[in-house]
Amino acid sequence: MNPFVESQQLQTRRQFFGSTGLRLGGTALAAMMANAVTRTASAAPRMLPPLPGLPHFAPQAKAIIYLHMNGGPSQIDLWDHKPVLKEHFDKDLPDSIRMGQRITTMTSGQSRLPVAPSKFKFAQQGQCGTWVSELLPFTAKHVDDIAVIKSVHTNAINHDPACTFVMTGSEVPGKASLGSWLAYGLGSESNDLPAFVVLTPIWSSGAAAQALFTRMWSSGFLPSSYNGVALRSVGDPVLYVQNPLGVEARDRRVMLDALAQLNQRSFEELGDPEIQTRIAQYEMAFRMQS
């Protein structure tokens, strides 16, 4: 018997409904994106249009998935091959390297600062000859399709300011994040889905846990409509998108219309553009419900 057919016959009731939910979710997402394409074809206005003159060329990518491994392995153990470090193993770090840089609280109690090279072996992989650690044997097989950037550097010596620098280009909080800049420059094809969403792991209270601050997906000084929408790891991915029990879609529509009128009055009185953003976010949440 065909293994695929046999698997379908042995499928449990719970597996059936679980997989059906995934299929329906995928169908709904495809329908929402199809609606976006249809509206674009009919020249309907986009809520987040791209800046004039952008993009500079026809893009091939439809979306960007950025994985930020906060607290992950060091680049020295993965990509940044530094064989000279072995020659200086256990020697004190020269002052010419530190150049008077302050010491973190994690190392302030050390009596000395010895040089420590990577413990793992490196080898050149692929036609490009990129040095890859033995920790990445499967990634090494596809290294010709990967761009490894080694020119980025920072003076940050702690995780938090370094991560803030990676995400916003500045160690000082308040600047717009990478995803917000992309949404601002390129816009969004869909009016029914957020242009920039963030998936965060379940928070661990362990001593080795790495904190993730909302400024890493903040729009900073850009309008808040370009903020990242964080999807929760537990419970409803987005709070307050689902209607409470007993509240029908038509009831929610009446409530939002009344709220939009009140917000519009506030906007006419105060002129705060954030009020218009709030109205637009309420409307997007309603479209996500339907």
GROMACS .gro file of C-alpha atoms in nm:
model
  290
    1MET     CA    1   0.000   0.000   0.000
    2ASN     CA    2   0.111   0.356  -0.066
    3PRO     CA    3   0.259   0.488   0.264
    4PHE     CA    4   0.083   0.822   0.219
    5VAL     CA    5  -0.258   0.656   0.174
    6GLU     CA    6  -0.195   0.427   0.469
    7SER     CA    7  -0.103   0.727   0.686
    8GLN     CA    8  -0.430   0.897   0.594
    9GLN     CA    9  -0.630   0.588   0.688
   10LEU     CA   10  -0.457   0.559   1.026
   11GLN     CA   11  -0.499   0.927   1.106
   12THR     CA   12  -0.667   0.989   1.440
   13ARG     CA   13  -0.961   1.222   1.493
   14ARG     CA   14  -0.742   1.470   1.684
   15GLN     CA   15  -0.478   1.465   1.410
   16PHE     CA   16  -0.746   1.522   1.148
   17PHE     CA   17  -0.889   1.831   1.317
   18GLY     CA   18  -0.541   1.959   1.398
   19SER     CA   19  -0.421   1.932   1.039
   20THR     CA   20  -0.751   2.069   0.911
   21GLY     CA   21  -0.702   2.377   1.126
   22LEU     CA   22  -0.361   2.431   0.971
   23ARG     CA   23  -0.504   2.393   0.621
   24LEU     CA   24  -0.786   2.637   0.695
   25GLY     CA   25  -0.540   2.884   0.843
   26GLY     CA   26  -0.322   2.861   0.535
   27THR     CA   27  -0.626   2.902   0.311
   28ALA     CA   28  -0.737   3.210   0.504
   29LEU     CA   29  -0.391   3.365   0.480
   30ALA     CA   30  -0.375   3.294   0.106
   31ALA     CA   31  -0.718   3.453   0.062
   32MET     CA   32  -0.612   3.766   0.251
   33MET     CA   33  -0.299   3.800   0.040
   34ALA     CA   34  -0.501   3.736  -0.276
   35ASN     CA   35  -0.734   4.018  -0.175
   36ALA     CA   36  -0.428   4.240  -0.134
   37VAL     CA   37  -0.309   4.153  -0.485
   38THR     CA   38  -0.656   4.216  -0.627
   39ARG     CA   39  -0.673   4.556  -0.460
   40THR     CA   40  -0.328   4.641  -0.592
   41ALA     CA   41  -0.434   4.545  -0.945
   42SER     CA   42  -0.737   4.773  -0.917
   43ALA     CA   43  -0.516   5.060  -0.792
   44ALA     CA   44  -0.675   5.064  -0.446
   45PRO     CA   45  -0.479   5.276  -0.196
   46ARG     CA   46  -0.237   5.097   0.032
   47MET     CA   47  -0.239   5.183   0.400
   48LEU     CA   48   0.141   5.162   0.411
   49PRO     CA   49   0.265   5.260   0.064
   50PRO     CA   50   0.638   5.257  -0.020
   51LEU     CA   51   0.836   5.578  -0.030
   52PRO     CA   52   0.847   5.752  -0.369
   53GLY     CA   53   1.110   5.599  -0.594
   54LEU     CA   54   1.133   5.276  -0.393
   55PRO     CA   55   1.218   5.003  -0.445
   56HIS     CA   56   1.508   5.090  -0.673
   57PHE     CA   57   1.464   4.765  -0.866
   58ALA     CA   58   1.203   4.492  -0.896
   59PRO     CA   59   1.245   4.279  -0.582
   60GLN     CA   60   1.245   3.901  -0.597
   61ALA     CA   61   1.181   3.845  -0.226
   62LYS     CA   62   0.820   3.858  -0.107
   63ALA     CA   63   0.903   3.875   0.263
   64ILE     CA   64   1.196   3.888   0.503
   65ILE     CA   65   1.245   3.650   0.797
   66TYR     CA   66   1.511   3.778   1.036
   67LEU     CA   67   1.631   3.543   1.310
   68HIS     CA   68   1.796   3.723   1.600
   69MET     CA   69   1.972   3.465   1.819
   70ASN     CA   70   1.997   3.659   2.143
   71GLY     CA   71   2.252   3.488   2.367
   72GLY     CA   72   2.349   3.244   2.093
   73PRO     CA   73   2.698   3.102   2.025
   74SER     CA   74   2.980   3.347   1.968
   75GLN     CA   75   3.076   3.434   1.613
   76ILE     CA   76   3.430   3.323   1.703
   77ASP     CA   77   3.294   2.970   1.749
   78LEU     CA   78   3.088   2.974   1.427
   79TRP     CA   79   3.213   3.192   1.140
   80ASP     CA   80   3.495   3.422   1.251
   81HIS     CA   81   3.806   3.209   1.211
   82LYS     CA   82   4.097   3.363   1.407
   83PRO     CA   83   4.388   3.116   1.404
   84VAL     CA   84   4.634   3.373   1.545
   85LEU     CA   85   4.451   3.358   1.876
   86LYS     CA   86   4.597   3.011   1.933
   87GLU     CA   87   4.945   3.162   1.935
   88HIS     CA   88   4.840   3.392   2.220
   89PHE     CA   89   4.648   3.135   2.423
   90ASP     CA   90   4.641   3.219   2.795
   91LYS     CA   91   4.846   3.535   2.743
   92ASP     CA   92   4.714   3.857   2.893
   93LEU     CA   93   4.511   4.072   2.657
   94PRO     CA   94   4.740   4.356   2.541
   95ASP     CA   95   4.649   4.711   2.640
   96SER     CA   96   4.673   4.801   2.271
   97ILE     CA   97   4.365   4.586   2.211
   98ARG     CA   98   4.157   4.721   2.498
   99MET     CA   99   4.266   5.082   2.441
  100GLY     CA  100   4.135   5.182   2.781
  101GLN     CA  101   3.792   5.028   2.727
  102ARG     CA  102   3.596   4.979   3.048
  103ILE     CA  103   3.546   4.631   3.193
  104THR     CA  104   3.202   4.479   3.237
  105THR     CA  105   3.067   4.366   3.572
  106MET     CA  106   3.092   4.008   3.445
  107THR     CA  107   3.472   4.033   3.417
  108SER     CA  108   3.551   4.299   3.678
  109GLY     CA  109   3.620   4.030   3.940
  110GLN     CA  110   3.883   3.854   3.729
  111SER     CA  111   4.246   3.892   3.830
  112ARG     CA  112   4.354   3.887   3.465
  113LEU     CA  113   4.212   3.891   3.111
  114PRO     CA  114   4.362   3.593   2.924
  115VAL     CA  115   4.324   3.536   2.551
  116ALA     CA  116   4.101   3.237   2.475
  117PRO     CA  117   4.070   3.105   2.117
  118SER     CA  118   3.784   2.891   1.995
  119LYS     CA  119   3.789   2.528   2.104
  120PHE     CA  120   3.641   2.411   1.774
  121LYS     CA  121   3.796   2.327   1.439
  122PHE     CA  122   3.740   2.536   1.127
  123ALA     CA  123   3.759   2.441   0.760
  124GLN     CA  124   3.700   2.619   0.431
  125GLN     CA  125   3.373   2.510   0.274
  126GLY     CA  126   3.212   2.538  -0.067
  127GLN     CA  127   3.348   2.700  -0.381
  128CYS     CA  128   3.360   3.035  -0.201
  129GLY     CA  129   3.602   2.899   0.058
  130THR     CA  130   3.421   3.045   0.358
  131TRP     CA  131   3.563   2.934   0.691
  132VAL     CA  132   3.297   2.744   0.886
  133SER     CA  133   3.313   2.584   1.229
  134GLU     CA  134   3.263   2.214   1.285
  135LEU     CA  135   2.956   2.313   1.486
  136LEU     CA  136   2.771   2.385   1.159
  137PRO     CA  137   2.818   2.071   0.947
  138PHE     CA  138   2.484   2.098   0.768
  139THR     CA  139   2.503   2.473   0.712
  140ALA     CA  140   2.850   2.423   0.564
  141LYS     CA  141   2.695   2.225   0.275
  142HIS     CA  142   2.500   2.535   0.166
  143VAL     CA  143   2.759   2.800   0.235
  144ASP     CA  144   2.775   2.904  -0.132
  145ASP     CA  145   2.416   3.028  -0.099
  146ILE     CA  146   2.483   3.226   0.220
  147ALA     CA  147   2.628   3.575   0.258
  148VAL     CA  148   2.848   3.603   0.568
  149ILE     CA  149   2.907   3.967   0.667
  150LYS     CA  150   3.210   4.029   0.887
  151SER     CA  151   3.246   4.405   0.846
  152VAL     CA  152   2.998   4.504   1.120
  153HIS     CA  153   3.155   4.603   1.450
  154THR     CA  154   3.057   4.787   1.767
  155ASN     CA  155   3.213   4.917   2.086
  156ALA     CA  156   2.933   4.770   2.297
  157ILE     CA  157   3.065   4.526   2.557
  158ASN     CA  158   2.733   4.404   2.703
  159HIS     CA  159   2.455   4.203   2.541
  160ASP     CA  160   2.175   4.458   2.572
  161PRO     CA  161   2.343   4.762   2.410
  162ALA     CA  162   2.503   4.533   2.150
  163CYS     CA  163   2.164   4.383   2.056
  164THR     CA  164   2.009   4.731   2.048
  165PHE     CA  165   2.288   4.836   1.812
  166VAL     CA  166   2.226   4.538   1.583
  167MET     CA  167   1.852   4.603   1.567
  168THR     CA  168   1.852   4.985   1.547
  169GLY     CA  169   2.204   5.093   1.445
  170SER     CA  170   2.259   5.266   1.779
  171GLU     CA  171   2.349   5.154   2.130
  172VAL     CA  172   2.125   5.428   2.269
  173PRO     CA  173   1.752   5.337   2.273
  174GLY     CA  174   1.508   5.548   2.076
  175LYS     CA  175   1.602   5.476   1.715
  176ALA     CA  176   1.379   5.289   1.470
  177SER     CA  177   1.436   4.914   1.436
  178LEU     CA  178   1.533   4.731   1.118
  179GLY     CA  179   1.183   4.594   1.055
  180SER     CA  180   1.028   4.937   1.104
  181TRP     CA  181   1.265   5.091   0.851
  182LEU     CA  182   1.179   4.821   0.596
  183ALA     CA  183   0.807   4.877   0.647
  184TYR     CA  184   0.860   5.253   0.620
  185GLY     CA  185   1.066   5.232   0.302
  186LEU     CA  186   0.897   4.946   0.117
  187GLY     CA  187   0.545   4.958   0.260
  188SER     CA  188   0.313   4.658   0.277
  189GLU     CA  189   0.115   4.480   0.007
  190SER     CA  190  -0.164   4.381   0.246
  191ASN     CA  191  -0.405   4.609   0.428
  192ASP     CA  192  -0.537   4.317   0.633
  193LEU     CA  193  -0.212   4.206   0.799
  194PRO     CA  194   0.061   4.392   0.989
  195ALA     CA  195   0.364   4.481   0.780
  196PHE     CA  196   0.607   4.385   1.058
  197VAL     CA  197   0.545   4.100   1.302
  198VAL     CA  198   0.772   3.966   1.576
  199LEU     CA  199   0.787   3.615   1.724
  200THR     CA  200   0.943   3.592   2.068
  201PRO     CA  201   1.026   3.278   2.267
  202ILE     CA  202   0.867   3.180   2.595
  203TRP     CA  203   1.042   3.376   2.869
  204SER     CA  204   1.262   3.174   3.100
  205SER     CA  205   1.338   3.282   3.455
  206GLY     CA  206   1.671   3.102   3.450
  207ALA     CA  207   1.994   3.284   3.525
  208ALA     CA  208   2.114   3.239   3.165
  209ALA     CA  209   1.798   3.388   3.011
  210GLN     CA  210   1.843   3.679   2.771
  211ALA     CA  211   1.597   3.965   2.799
  212LEU     CA  212   1.419   4.087   2.486
  213PHE     CA  213   1.307   4.449   2.508
  214THR     CA  214   1.031   4.599   2.296
  215ARG     CA  215   1.268   4.866   2.167
  216MET     CA  216   1.420   4.598   1.945
  217TRP     CA  217   1.108   4.612   1.726
  218SER     CA  218   1.005   4.969   1.803
  219SER     CA  219   0.947   5.231   1.534
  220GLY     CA  220   1.138   5.486   1.742
  221PHE     CA  221   1.090   5.833   1.596
  222LEU     CA  222   0.895   5.694   1.298
  223PRO     CA  223   0.513   5.687   1.317
  224SER     CA  224   0.390   5.408   1.544
  225SER     CA  225   0.209   5.248   1.249
  226TYR     CA  226   0.551   5.101   1.164
  227ASN     CA  227   0.590   4.936   1.504
  228GLY     CA  228   0.644   4.562   1.510
  229VAL     CA  229   0.342   4.359   1.622
  230ALA     CA  230   0.466   4.103   1.874
  231LEU     CA  231   0.295   3.763   1.859
  232ARG     CA  232   0.280   3.595   2.198
  233SER     CA  233   0.415   3.244   2.255
  234VAL     CA  234   0.137   3.144   2.497
  235GLY     CA  235  -0.239   3.188   2.457
  236ASP     CA  236  -0.377   3.416   2.187
  237PRO     CA  237  -0.093   3.530   1.957
  238VAL     CA  238  -0.239   3.882   1.950
  239LEU     CA  239  -0.446   4.007   2.241
  240TYR     CA  240  -0.797   4.141   2.187
  241VAL     CA  241  -0.822   4.034   1.822
  242GLN     CA  242  -1.093   3.780   1.904
  243ASN     CA  243  -1.434   3.911   2.002
  244PRO     CA  244  -1.555   3.827   2.355
  245LEU     CA  245  -1.819   3.557   2.384
  246GLY     CA  246  -2.160   3.690   2.287
  247VAL     CA  247  -2.026   3.980   2.079
  248GLU     CA  248  -2.107   3.941   1.710
  249ALA     CA  249  -1.910   4.098   1.425
  250ARG     CA  250  -2.189   4.346   1.355
  251ASP     CA  251  -2.185   4.457   1.719
  252ARG     CA  252  -1.811   4.510   1.703
  253ARG     CA  253  -1.857   4.709   1.382
  254VAL     CA  254  -2.100   4.946   1.554
  255MET     CA  255  -1.862   4.988   1.848
  256LEU     CA  256  -1.566   5.064   1.621
  257ASP     CA  257  -1.765   5.315   1.418
  258ALA     CA  258  -1.862   5.501   1.734
  259LEU     CA  259  -1.505   5.487   1.865
  260ALA     CA  260  -1.369   5.610   1.532
  261GLN     CA  261  -1.600   5.913   1.549
  262LEU     CA  262  -1.476   5.998   1.899
  263ASN     CA  263  -1.113   5.953   1.794
  264GLN     CA  264  -1.171   6.167   1.485
  265ARG     CA  265  -1.306   6.447   1.705
  266SER     CA  266  -0.995   6.424   1.920
  267PHE     CA  267  -0.777   6.438   1.609
  268GLU     CA  268  -0.955   6.748   1.480
  269GLU     CA  269  -0.905   6.912   1.819
  270LEU     CA  270  -0.547   6.806   1.891
  271GLY     CA  271  -0.402   6.721   1.550
  272ASP     CA  272  -0.203   6.431   1.694
  273PRO     CA  273  -0.119   6.186   1.409
  274GLU     CA  274  -0.106   5.902   1.663
  275ILE     CA  275  -0.485   5.923   1.686
  276GLN     CA  276  -0.515   5.836   1.317
  277THR     CA  277  -0.275   5.546   1.374
  278ARG     CA  278  -0.495   5.421   1.656
  279ILE     CA  279  -0.803   5.431   1.432
  280ALA     CA  280  -0.618   5.240   1.158
  281GLN     CA  281  -0.499   4.975   1.405
  282TYR     CA  282  -0.854   4.918   1.530
  283GLU     CA  283  -0.973   4.875   1.172
  284MET     CA  284  -0.693   4.631   1.089
  285ALA     CA  285  -0.778   4.424   1.397
  286PHE     CA  286  -1.140   4.409   1.279
  287ARG     CA  287  -1.032   4.290   0.934
  288MET     CA  288  -0.811   4.026   1.096
  289GLN     CA  289  -1.119   3.898   1.280
  290SER     CA  290  -1.305   3.848   0.956
   0.00000   0.00000   0.00000
